[in-house]
Coordinates of C-alpha atoms in Angstrom, one line a residue:
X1 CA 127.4 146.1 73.1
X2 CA 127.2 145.1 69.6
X3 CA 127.4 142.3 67.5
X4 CA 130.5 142.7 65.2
X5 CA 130.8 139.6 63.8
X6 CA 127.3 138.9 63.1
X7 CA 127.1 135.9 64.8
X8 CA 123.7 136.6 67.3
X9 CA 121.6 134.9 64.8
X10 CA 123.6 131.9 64.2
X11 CA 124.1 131.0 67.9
X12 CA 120.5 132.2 68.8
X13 CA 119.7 129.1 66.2
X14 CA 121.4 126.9 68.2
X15 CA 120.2 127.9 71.7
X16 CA 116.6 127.0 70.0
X17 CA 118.1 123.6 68.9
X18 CA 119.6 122.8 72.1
X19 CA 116.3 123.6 73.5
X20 CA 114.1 121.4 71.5
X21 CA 116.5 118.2 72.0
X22 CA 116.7 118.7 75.7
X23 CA 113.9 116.2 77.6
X24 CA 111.0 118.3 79.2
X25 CA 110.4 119.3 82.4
X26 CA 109.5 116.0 84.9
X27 CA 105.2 116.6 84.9
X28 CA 104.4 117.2 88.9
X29 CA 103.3 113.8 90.2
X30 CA 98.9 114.7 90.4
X31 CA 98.9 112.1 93.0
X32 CA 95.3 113.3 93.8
X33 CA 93.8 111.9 90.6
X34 CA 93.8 108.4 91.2
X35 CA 94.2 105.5 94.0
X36 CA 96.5 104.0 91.0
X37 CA 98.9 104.4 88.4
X38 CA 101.3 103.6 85.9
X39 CA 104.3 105.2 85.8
X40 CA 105.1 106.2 82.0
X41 CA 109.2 106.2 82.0
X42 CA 109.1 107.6 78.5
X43 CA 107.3 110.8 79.4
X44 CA 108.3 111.0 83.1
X45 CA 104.9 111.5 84.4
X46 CA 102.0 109.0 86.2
X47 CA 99.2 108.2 84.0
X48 CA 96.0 107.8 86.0
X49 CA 94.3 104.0 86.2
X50 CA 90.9 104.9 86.6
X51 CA 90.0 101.0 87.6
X52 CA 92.2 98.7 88.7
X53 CA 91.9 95.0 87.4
X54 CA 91.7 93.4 90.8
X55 CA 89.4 90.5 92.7
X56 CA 88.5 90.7 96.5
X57 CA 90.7 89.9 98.9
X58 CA 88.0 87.5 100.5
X59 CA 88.5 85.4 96.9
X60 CA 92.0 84.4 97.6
X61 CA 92.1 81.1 98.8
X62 CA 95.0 79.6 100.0
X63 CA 97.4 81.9 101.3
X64 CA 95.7 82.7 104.4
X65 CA 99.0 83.7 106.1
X66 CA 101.3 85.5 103.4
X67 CA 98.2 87.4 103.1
X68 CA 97.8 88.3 106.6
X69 CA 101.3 89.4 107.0
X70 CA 101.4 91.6 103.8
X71 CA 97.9 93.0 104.9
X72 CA 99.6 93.7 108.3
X73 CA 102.5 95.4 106.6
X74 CA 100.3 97.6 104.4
X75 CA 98.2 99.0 107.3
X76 CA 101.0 99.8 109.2
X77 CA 102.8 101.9 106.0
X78 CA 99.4 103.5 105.4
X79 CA 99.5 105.0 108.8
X80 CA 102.7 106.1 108.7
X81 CA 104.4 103.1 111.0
X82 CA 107.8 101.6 110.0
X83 CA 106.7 99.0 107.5
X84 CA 109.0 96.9 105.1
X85 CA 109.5 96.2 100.8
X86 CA 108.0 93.0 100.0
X87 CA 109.1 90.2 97.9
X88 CA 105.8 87.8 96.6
X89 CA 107.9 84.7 95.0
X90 CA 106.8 81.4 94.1
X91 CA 104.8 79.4 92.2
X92 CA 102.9 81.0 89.2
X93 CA 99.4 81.9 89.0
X94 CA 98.6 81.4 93.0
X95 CA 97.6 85.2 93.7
X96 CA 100.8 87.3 94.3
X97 CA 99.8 90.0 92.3
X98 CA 96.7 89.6 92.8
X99 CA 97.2 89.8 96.8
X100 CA 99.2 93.4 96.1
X101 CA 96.1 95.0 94.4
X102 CA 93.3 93.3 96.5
X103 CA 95.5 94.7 100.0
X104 CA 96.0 98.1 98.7
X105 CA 91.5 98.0 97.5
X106 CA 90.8 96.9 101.2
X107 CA 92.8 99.7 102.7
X108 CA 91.3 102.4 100.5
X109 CA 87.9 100.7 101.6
X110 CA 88.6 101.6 105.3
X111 CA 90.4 104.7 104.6
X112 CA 89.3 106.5 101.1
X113 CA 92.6 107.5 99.6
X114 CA 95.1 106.8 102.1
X115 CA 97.5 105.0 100.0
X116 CA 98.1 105.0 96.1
X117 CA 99.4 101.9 94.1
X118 CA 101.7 103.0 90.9
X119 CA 102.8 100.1 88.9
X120 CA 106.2 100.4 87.2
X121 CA 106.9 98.2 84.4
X122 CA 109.8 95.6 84.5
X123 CA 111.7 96.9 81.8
X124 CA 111.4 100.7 83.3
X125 CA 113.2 99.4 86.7
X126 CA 116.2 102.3 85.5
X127 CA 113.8 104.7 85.9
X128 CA 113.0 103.9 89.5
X129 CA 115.5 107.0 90.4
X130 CA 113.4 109.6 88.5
X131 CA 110.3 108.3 90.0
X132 CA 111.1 108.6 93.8
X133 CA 112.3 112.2 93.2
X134 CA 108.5 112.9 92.0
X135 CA 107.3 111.1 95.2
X136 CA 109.6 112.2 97.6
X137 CA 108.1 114.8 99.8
X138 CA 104.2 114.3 98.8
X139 CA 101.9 113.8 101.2
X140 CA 100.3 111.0 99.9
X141 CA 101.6 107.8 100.6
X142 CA 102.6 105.0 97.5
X143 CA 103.0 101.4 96.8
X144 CA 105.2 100.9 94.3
X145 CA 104.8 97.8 92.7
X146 CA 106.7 95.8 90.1
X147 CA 104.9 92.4 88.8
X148 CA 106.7 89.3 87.5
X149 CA 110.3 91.0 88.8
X150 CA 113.6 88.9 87.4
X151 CA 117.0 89.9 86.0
X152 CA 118.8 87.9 83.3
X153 CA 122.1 87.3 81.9
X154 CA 124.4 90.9 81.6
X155 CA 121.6 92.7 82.9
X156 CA 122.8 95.1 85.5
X157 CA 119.5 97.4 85.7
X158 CA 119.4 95.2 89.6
X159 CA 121.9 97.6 90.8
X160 CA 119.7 100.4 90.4
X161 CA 117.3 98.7 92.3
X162 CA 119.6 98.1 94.9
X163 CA 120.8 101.7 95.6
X164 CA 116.8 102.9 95.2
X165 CA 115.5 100.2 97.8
X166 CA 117.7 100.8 101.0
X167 CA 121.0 102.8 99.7
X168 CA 122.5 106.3 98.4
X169 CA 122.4 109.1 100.5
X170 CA 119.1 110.0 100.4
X171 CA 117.4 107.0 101.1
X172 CA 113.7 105.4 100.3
X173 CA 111.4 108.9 100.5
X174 CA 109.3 107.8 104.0
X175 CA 106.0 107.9 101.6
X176 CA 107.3 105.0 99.6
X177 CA 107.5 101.3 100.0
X178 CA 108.0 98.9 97.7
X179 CA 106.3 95.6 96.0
X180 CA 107.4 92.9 93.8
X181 CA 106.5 89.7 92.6
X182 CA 108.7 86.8 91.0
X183 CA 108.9 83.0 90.0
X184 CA 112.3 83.5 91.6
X185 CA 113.4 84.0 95.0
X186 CA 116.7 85.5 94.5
X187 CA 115.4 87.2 91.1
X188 CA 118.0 85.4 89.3
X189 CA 118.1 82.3 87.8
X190 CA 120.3 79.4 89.1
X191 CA 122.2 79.3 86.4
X192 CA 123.4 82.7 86.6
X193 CA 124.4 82.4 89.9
X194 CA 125.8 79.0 89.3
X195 CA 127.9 80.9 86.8
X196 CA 129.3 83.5 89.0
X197 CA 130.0 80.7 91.3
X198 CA 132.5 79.4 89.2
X199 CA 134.0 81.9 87.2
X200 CA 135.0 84.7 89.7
X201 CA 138.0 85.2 91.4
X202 CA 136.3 85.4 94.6
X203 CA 132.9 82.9 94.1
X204 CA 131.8 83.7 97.7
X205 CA 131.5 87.7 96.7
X206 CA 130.4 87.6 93.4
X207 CA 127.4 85.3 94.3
X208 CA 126.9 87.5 97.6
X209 CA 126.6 90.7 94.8
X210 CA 123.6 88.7 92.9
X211 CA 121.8 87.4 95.7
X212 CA 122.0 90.3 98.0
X213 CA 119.3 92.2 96.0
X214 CA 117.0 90.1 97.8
X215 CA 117.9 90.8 100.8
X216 CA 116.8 94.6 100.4
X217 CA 113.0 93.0 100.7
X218 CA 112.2 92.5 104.6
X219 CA 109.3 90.1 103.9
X220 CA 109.6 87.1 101.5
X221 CA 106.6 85.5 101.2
X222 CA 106.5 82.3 99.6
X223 CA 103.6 81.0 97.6
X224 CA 103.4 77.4 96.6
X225 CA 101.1 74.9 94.2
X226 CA 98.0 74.2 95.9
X227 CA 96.6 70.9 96.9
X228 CA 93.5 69.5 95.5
X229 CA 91.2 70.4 98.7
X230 CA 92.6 74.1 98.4
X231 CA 91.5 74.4 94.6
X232 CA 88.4 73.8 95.4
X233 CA 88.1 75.8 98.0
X234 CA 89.0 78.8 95.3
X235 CA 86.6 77.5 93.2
X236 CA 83.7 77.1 95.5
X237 CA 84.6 80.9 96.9
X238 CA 84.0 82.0 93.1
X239 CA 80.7 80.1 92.7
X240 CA 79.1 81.5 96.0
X241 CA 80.5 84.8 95.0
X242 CA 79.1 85.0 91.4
X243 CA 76.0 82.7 92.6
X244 CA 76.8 80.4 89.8
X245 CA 73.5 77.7 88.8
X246 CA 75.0 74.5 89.3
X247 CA 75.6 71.9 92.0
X248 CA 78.8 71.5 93.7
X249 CA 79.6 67.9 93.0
X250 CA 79.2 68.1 89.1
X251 CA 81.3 72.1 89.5
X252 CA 83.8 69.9 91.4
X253 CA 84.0 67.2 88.7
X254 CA 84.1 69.7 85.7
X255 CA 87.1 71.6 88.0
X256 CA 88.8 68.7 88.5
X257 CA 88.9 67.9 84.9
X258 CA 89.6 71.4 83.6
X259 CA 92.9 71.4 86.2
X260 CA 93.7 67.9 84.4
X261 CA 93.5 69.2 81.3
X262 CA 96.0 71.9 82.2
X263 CA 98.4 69.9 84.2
X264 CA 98.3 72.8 87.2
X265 CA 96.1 73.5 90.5
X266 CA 96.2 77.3 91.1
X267 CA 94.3 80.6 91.4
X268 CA 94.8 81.3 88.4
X269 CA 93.7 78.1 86.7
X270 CA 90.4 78.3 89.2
X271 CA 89.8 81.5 88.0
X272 CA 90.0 80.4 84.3
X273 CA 87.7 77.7 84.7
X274 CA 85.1 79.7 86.5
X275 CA 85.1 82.3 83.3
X276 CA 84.6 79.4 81.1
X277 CA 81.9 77.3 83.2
X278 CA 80.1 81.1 83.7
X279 CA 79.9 81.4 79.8
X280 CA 78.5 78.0 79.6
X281 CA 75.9 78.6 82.0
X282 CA 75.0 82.2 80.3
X283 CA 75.6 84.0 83.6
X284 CA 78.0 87.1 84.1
X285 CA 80.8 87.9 86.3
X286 CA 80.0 91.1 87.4

């Protein structure tokens, strides 16, 4: 049949337009790169961590039992045992990151490449959808795992994380759990709530909408400000680790001060001073 009106070229130009603008095909997941990785929303596609920032699991002090049960939870995902999301909230800088990476490392110690850990960025959480489609039906099994997790003021990107965690039809793919931490337990601030509270024409269920995110974690674990005796402890599990040249009373005294001068006894802060009384002494942390 042919082209009368000459129009063939003209709309073959456009087909190539449309083509160029469209988004490209989602990059298959390559789950067997890596143990970790972050997922690039942009591009669609898991970018390969070669080495994960992480400390030991034996380092984190003071959480003996949130540990325990997230390590519990873990194994049982790993081998393919009903297992549940996890929400690490609480007080800053006492490990709950931390905890994610150093459980998923001792797993993949006892069993090389049984689970993978993909970190997806807070502001990407719309992209959650798009992700589990790439994991769903791979045989490897994946952490998900969002740090510092909160929602502000006319931000409605919780929903999707709502439908991804326990609803729509299809469900959370069986190889997929997920892991968040936040300063928050609800992931809201009070305020926000408070708001809600008194502005809806039903208070009760416009609360129960912001709160009720939480409730798709099964596990909250709580992590609160150490005591003195527990920093310490963290900072005397660093020094044996990293055999650090100096006696325990003056490292206690120089801790004690250094967590003065900061106004805070955590992980975080015991972990800062050791980096800094290490470069004093000349010695590495490797």
């Amino acid at each position: 049949m042919t082209d009368k009106t000459g129009a063939a070229p003209f709309l073959k130009r456009i087909a190539e337009a449309l083509e160029r603008l469209s988004p490209p095909p989602a990059a298959s997941a390559g789950l067997d790169k890596a143990d970790a990785f972050v997922w690039n929303a942009e591009g669609g596609r898991l970018d390969p961590v070669p080495e994960v920032a992480r400390v030991d699991l034996k380092l984190i002090k003071g959480v003996d039992r949130v540990r325990d049960i997230l390590l519990d939870n873990t194994h049982r995902f790993a081998r393919g045992l009903p297992a549940n999301n996890a929400l690490l909230w609480g007080a800053r800088g006492m490990g709950k990151s931390s905890l994610v990476k150093a459980a998923h490392a001792a797993i993949n110690t006892e069993t090389p490449g049984s689970l993978i850990l993909i970190e997806i960025h807070r502001e990407d959480i719309e992209s959650l959808p798009r992700l589990m489609t790439q994991l769903r039906g791979q045989d490897r099994r994946a952490v998900i795992f969002c740090d510092d997790l909160s929602f502000d003021h006319d931000d409605t990107s919780y929903k999707s994380l709502k439908a991804v965690l326990e609803g729509g039809i299809e469900g959370r793919p069986r190889n997929v759990i997920f892991y968040a931490t936040s300063n928050r337990r609800h992931l809201m601030p009070r305020d926000m709530v408070e708001n809600e509270r008194s502005t809806a024409i039903n208070p009760s269920e416009a609360v129960e909408e912001k709160v009720s995110l939480s409730d798709r974690f099964g596990l909250w674990l709580g992590f609160h400000n150490c005591s003195q005796a527990e920093y310490l402890d963290m900072i005397d599990g660093y020094a044996k680790h990293y055999e650090l040249k100096i006696g325990t009373e003056a490292l206690h005294a120089e801790a004690i001060e250094w967590a003065a001068t900061r106004g805070a006894r955590s992980g975080r802060v015991a972990w800062q001073f050791i980096q800094d009384i290490a470069g004093r002494l000349g010695q590495t942390l490797d």
